CSV table of C-alpha atoms in Angstrom, one decimal:
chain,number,residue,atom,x,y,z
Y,1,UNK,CA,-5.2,-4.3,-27.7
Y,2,UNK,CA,-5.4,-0.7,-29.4
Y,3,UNK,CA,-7.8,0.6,-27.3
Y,4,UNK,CA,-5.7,-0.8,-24.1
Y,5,UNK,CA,-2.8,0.9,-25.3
Y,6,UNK,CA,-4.9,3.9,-26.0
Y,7,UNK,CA,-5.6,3.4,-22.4
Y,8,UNK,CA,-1.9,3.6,-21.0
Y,9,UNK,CA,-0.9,6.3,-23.2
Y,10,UNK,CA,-3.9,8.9,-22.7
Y,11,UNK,CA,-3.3,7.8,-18.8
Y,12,UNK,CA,0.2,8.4,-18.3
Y,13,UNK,CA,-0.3,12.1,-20.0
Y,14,UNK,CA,-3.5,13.0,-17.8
Y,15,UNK,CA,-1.3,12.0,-14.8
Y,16,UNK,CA,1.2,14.0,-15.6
Y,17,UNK,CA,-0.9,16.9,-16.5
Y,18,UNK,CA,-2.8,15.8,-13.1
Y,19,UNK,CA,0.2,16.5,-11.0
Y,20,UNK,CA,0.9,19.3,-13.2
Y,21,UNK,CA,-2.0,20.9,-11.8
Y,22,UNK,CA,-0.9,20.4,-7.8
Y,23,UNK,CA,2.2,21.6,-8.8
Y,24,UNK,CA,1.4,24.9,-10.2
Y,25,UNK,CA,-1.6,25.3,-7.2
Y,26,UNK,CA,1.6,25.7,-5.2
Y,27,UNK,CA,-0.1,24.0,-2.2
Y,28,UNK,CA,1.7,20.6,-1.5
Y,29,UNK,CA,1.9,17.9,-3.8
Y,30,UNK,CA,2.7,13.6,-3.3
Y,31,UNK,CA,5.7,12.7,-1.7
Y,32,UNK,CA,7.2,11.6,-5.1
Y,33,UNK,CA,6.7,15.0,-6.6
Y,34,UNK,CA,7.7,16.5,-3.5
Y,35,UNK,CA,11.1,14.8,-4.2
Y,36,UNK,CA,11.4,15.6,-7.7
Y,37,UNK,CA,10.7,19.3,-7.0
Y,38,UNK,CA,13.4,19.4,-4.2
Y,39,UNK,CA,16.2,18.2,-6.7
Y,40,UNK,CA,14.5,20.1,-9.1
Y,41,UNK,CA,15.7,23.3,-7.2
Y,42,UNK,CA,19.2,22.0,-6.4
Y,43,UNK,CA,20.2,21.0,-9.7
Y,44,UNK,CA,18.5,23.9,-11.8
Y,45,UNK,CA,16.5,20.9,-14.2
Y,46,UNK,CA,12.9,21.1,-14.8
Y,47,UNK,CA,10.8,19.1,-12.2
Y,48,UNK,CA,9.5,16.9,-15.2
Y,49,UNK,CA,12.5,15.9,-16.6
Y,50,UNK,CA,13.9,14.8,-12.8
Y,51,UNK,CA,10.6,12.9,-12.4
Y,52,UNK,CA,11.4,10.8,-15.2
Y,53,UNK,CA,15.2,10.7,-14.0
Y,54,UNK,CA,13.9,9.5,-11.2
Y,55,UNK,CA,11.7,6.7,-12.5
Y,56,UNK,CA,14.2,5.3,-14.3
Y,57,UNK,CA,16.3,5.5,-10.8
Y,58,UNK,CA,13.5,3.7,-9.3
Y,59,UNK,CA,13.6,1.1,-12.1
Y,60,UNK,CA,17.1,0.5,-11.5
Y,61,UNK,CA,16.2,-0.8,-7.8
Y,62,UNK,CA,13.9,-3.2,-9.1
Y,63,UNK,CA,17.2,-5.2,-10.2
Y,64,UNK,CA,18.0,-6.7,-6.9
Y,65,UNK,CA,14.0,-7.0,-6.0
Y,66,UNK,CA,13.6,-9.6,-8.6
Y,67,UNK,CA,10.9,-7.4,-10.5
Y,68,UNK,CA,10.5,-7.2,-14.4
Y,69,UNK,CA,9.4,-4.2,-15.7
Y,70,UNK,CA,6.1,-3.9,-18.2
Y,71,UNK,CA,5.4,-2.0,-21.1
Y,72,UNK,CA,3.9,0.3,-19.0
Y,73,UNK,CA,6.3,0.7,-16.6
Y,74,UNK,CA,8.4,1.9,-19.3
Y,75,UNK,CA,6.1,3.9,-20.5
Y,76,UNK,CA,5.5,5.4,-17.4
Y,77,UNK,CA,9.0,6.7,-17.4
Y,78,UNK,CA,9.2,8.1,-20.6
Y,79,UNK,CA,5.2,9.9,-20.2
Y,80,UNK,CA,4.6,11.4,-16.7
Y,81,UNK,CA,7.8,13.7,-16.4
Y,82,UNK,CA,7.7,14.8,-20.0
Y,83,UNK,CA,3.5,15.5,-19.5
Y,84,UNK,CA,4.3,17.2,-16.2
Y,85,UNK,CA,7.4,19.6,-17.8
Y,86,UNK,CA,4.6,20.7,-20.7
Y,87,UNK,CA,2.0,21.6,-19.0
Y,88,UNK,CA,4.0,23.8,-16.6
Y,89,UNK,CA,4.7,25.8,-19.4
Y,90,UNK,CA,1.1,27.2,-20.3
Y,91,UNK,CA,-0.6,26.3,-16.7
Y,92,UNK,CA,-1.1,29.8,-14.6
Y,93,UNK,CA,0.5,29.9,-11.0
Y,94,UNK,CA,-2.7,31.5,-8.8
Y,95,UNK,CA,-1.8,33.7,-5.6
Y,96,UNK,CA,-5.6,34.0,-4.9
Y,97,UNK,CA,-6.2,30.7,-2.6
Y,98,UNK,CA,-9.7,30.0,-4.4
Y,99,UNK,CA,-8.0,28.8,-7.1
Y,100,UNK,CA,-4.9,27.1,-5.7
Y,101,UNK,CA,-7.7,25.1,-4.1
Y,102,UNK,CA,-9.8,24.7,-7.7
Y,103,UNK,CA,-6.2,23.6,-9.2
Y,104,UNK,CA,-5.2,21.2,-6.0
Y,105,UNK,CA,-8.6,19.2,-6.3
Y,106,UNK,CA,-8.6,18.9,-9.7
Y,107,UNK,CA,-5.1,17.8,-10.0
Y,108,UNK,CA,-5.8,15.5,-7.4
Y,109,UNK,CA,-8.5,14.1,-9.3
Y,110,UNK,CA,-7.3,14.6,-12.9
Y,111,UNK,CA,-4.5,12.0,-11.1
Y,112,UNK,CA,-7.2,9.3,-9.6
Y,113,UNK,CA,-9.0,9.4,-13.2
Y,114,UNK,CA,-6.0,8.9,-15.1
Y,115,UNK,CA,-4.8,6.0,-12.5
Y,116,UNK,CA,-7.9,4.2,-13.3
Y,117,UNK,CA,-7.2,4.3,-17.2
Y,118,UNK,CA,-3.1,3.5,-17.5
Y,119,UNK,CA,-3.5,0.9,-14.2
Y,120,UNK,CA,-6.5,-0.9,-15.5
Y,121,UNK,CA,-5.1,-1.0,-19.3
Y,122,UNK,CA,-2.8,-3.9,-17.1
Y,123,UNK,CA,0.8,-3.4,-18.8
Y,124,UNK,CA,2.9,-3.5,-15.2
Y,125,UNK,CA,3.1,-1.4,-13.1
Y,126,UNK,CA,4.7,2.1,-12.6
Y,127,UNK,CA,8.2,2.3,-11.7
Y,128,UNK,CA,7.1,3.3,-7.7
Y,129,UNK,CA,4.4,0.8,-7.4
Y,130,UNK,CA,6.7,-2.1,-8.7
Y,131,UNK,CA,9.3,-0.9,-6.4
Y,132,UNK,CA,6.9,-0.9,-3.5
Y,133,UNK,CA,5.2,-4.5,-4.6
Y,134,UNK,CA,9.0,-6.0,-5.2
Y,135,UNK,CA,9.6,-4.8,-1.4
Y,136,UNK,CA,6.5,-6.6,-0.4
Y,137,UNK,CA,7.3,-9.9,-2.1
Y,138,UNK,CA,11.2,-9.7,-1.3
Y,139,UNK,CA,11.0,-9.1,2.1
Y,140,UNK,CA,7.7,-9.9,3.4
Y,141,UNK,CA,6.9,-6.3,4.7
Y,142,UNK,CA,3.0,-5.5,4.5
Y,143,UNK,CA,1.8,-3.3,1.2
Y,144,UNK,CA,1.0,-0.8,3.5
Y,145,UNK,CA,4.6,-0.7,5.6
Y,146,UNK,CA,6.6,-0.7,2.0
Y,147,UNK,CA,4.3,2.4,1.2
Y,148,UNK,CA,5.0,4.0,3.9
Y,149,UNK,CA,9.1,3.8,4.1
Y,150,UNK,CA,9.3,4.4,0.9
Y,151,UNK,CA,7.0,7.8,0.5
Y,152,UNK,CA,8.0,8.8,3.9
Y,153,UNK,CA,11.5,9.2,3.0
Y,154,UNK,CA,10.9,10.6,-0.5
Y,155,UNK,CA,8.8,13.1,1.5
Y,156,UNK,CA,11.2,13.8,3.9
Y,157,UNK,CA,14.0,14.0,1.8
Y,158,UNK,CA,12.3,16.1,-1.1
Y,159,UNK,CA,11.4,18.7,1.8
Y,160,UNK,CA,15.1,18.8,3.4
Y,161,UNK,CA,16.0,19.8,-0.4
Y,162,UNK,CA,13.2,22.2,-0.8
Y,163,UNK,CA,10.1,20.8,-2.5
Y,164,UNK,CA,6.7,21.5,-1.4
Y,165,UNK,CA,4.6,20.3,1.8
Y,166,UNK,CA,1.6,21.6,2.7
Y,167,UNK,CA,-2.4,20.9,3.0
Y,168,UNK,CA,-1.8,19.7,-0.4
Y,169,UNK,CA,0.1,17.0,0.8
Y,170,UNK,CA,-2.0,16.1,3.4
Y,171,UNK,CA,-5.5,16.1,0.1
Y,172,UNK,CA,-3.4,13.9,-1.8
Y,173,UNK,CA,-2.4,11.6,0.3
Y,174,UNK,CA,-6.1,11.4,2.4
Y,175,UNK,CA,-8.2,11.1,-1.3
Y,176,UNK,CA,-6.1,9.8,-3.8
Y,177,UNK,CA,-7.2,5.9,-2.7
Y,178,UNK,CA,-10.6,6.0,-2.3
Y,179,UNK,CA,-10.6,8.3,-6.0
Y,180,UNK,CA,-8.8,6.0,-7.6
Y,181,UNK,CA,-10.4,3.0,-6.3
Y,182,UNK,CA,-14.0,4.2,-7.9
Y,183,UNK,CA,-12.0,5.1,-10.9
Y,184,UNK,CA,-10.6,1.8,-11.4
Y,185,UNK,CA,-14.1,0.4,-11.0
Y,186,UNK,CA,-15.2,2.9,-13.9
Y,187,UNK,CA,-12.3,2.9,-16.4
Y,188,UNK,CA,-10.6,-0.3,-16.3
Y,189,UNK,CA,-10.9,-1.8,-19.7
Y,190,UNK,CA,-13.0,-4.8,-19.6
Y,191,UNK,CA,-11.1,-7.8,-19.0
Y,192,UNK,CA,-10.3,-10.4,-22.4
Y,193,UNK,CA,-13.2,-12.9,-22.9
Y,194,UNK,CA,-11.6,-16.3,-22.6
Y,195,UNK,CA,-12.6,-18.9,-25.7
Y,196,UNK,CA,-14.2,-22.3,-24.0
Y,197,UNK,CA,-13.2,-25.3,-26.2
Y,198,UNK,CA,-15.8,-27.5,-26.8
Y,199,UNK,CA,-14.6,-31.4,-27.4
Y,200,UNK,CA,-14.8,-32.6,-30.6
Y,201,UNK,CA,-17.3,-35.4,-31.2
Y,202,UNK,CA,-16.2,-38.6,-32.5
């Protein structure tokens, strides 16, 4: 159990630190952060502190999907906005495209690492995956369709208010599944041995 939770909580930081990295790359981030940068600019608040606004937002929706939130889903909320607002402060902004580049691929990878560790520690889901899974099992939509709607008007609507698309967009969105797939394979934790009970003898 301490390790697991060891897990979830050195995940949830490297994510945020992850998209930390995109962020200051200045290239394009995720449609989520995309979103949370947008109200970021209209309402003045760091783009950390709306990404866990958001989150708990998010949580609120999973109300009339039916879904019931983890331990990690809640700490999910309180980690990944908080990790993202810290590292901004010390992380350089590059003009030189060689290192936007450096900072985009390892954010996007710092990101697929630390989804392997807080998913496979298994305490729930994220606030956006729930949301996207309630979808799926409320209405019968496909994972894939929920994904979609869902990211596409995050996306679209963080870019109307002024967050950032660009190529970055386009690297996170074309690697971050087949990264975090091998990193699930590599960091999970192992699953708990089940006890066989043998019969007593009479």
């Amino acid at each position: 159990m301490t390790t697991r939770i060891l897990r979830l909580l050195i995940g949830l930081c490297l994510y945020g630190f992850g998209c930390a990295l995109t962020i200051a790359a200045g290239l394009g981030v995720d449609p989520w952060t995309v979103f949370a940068e947008g109200l970021s600019r209209v309402t003045g608040v760091g783009v950390g502190w709306i990404t866990n606004i958001v989150g708990l937002g998010v949580l609120l929706l999973w109300i009339p999907l039916r879904q019931r939130p983890g331990v990690g889903t809640v700490a999910n909320i309180l980690l990944v906005g908080t990790s993202i607002q810290v590292s901004l402060t010390f992380l350089p902004h590059p003009d030189t495209l060689l290192w936007q580049a450096l900072m985009l691929v390892g954010g996007v990878v710092t990101v697929a690492a630390a989804s392997g560790l807080y998913i496979g520690a298994r305490f729930g889901p994220g606030p956006r995956d729930g949301l996207m899974t309630g979808i799926h099992a409320r209405f019968g939509w496909p994972i894939w369709a929920s994904r979609l709607a869902v990211e596409g008007t995050v996306l679209v609507a963080g870019w109307l208010l002024g967050g950032t698309v660009g190529i970055g967009t386009v690297v996170f969105a074309l690697g971050i599944g087949p990264l975090v797939h091998v990193a699930m394979r590599l960091l999970a934790a192992p699953e708990p041995r089940r006890h066989l009970h043998r019969p007593a003898r009479v």
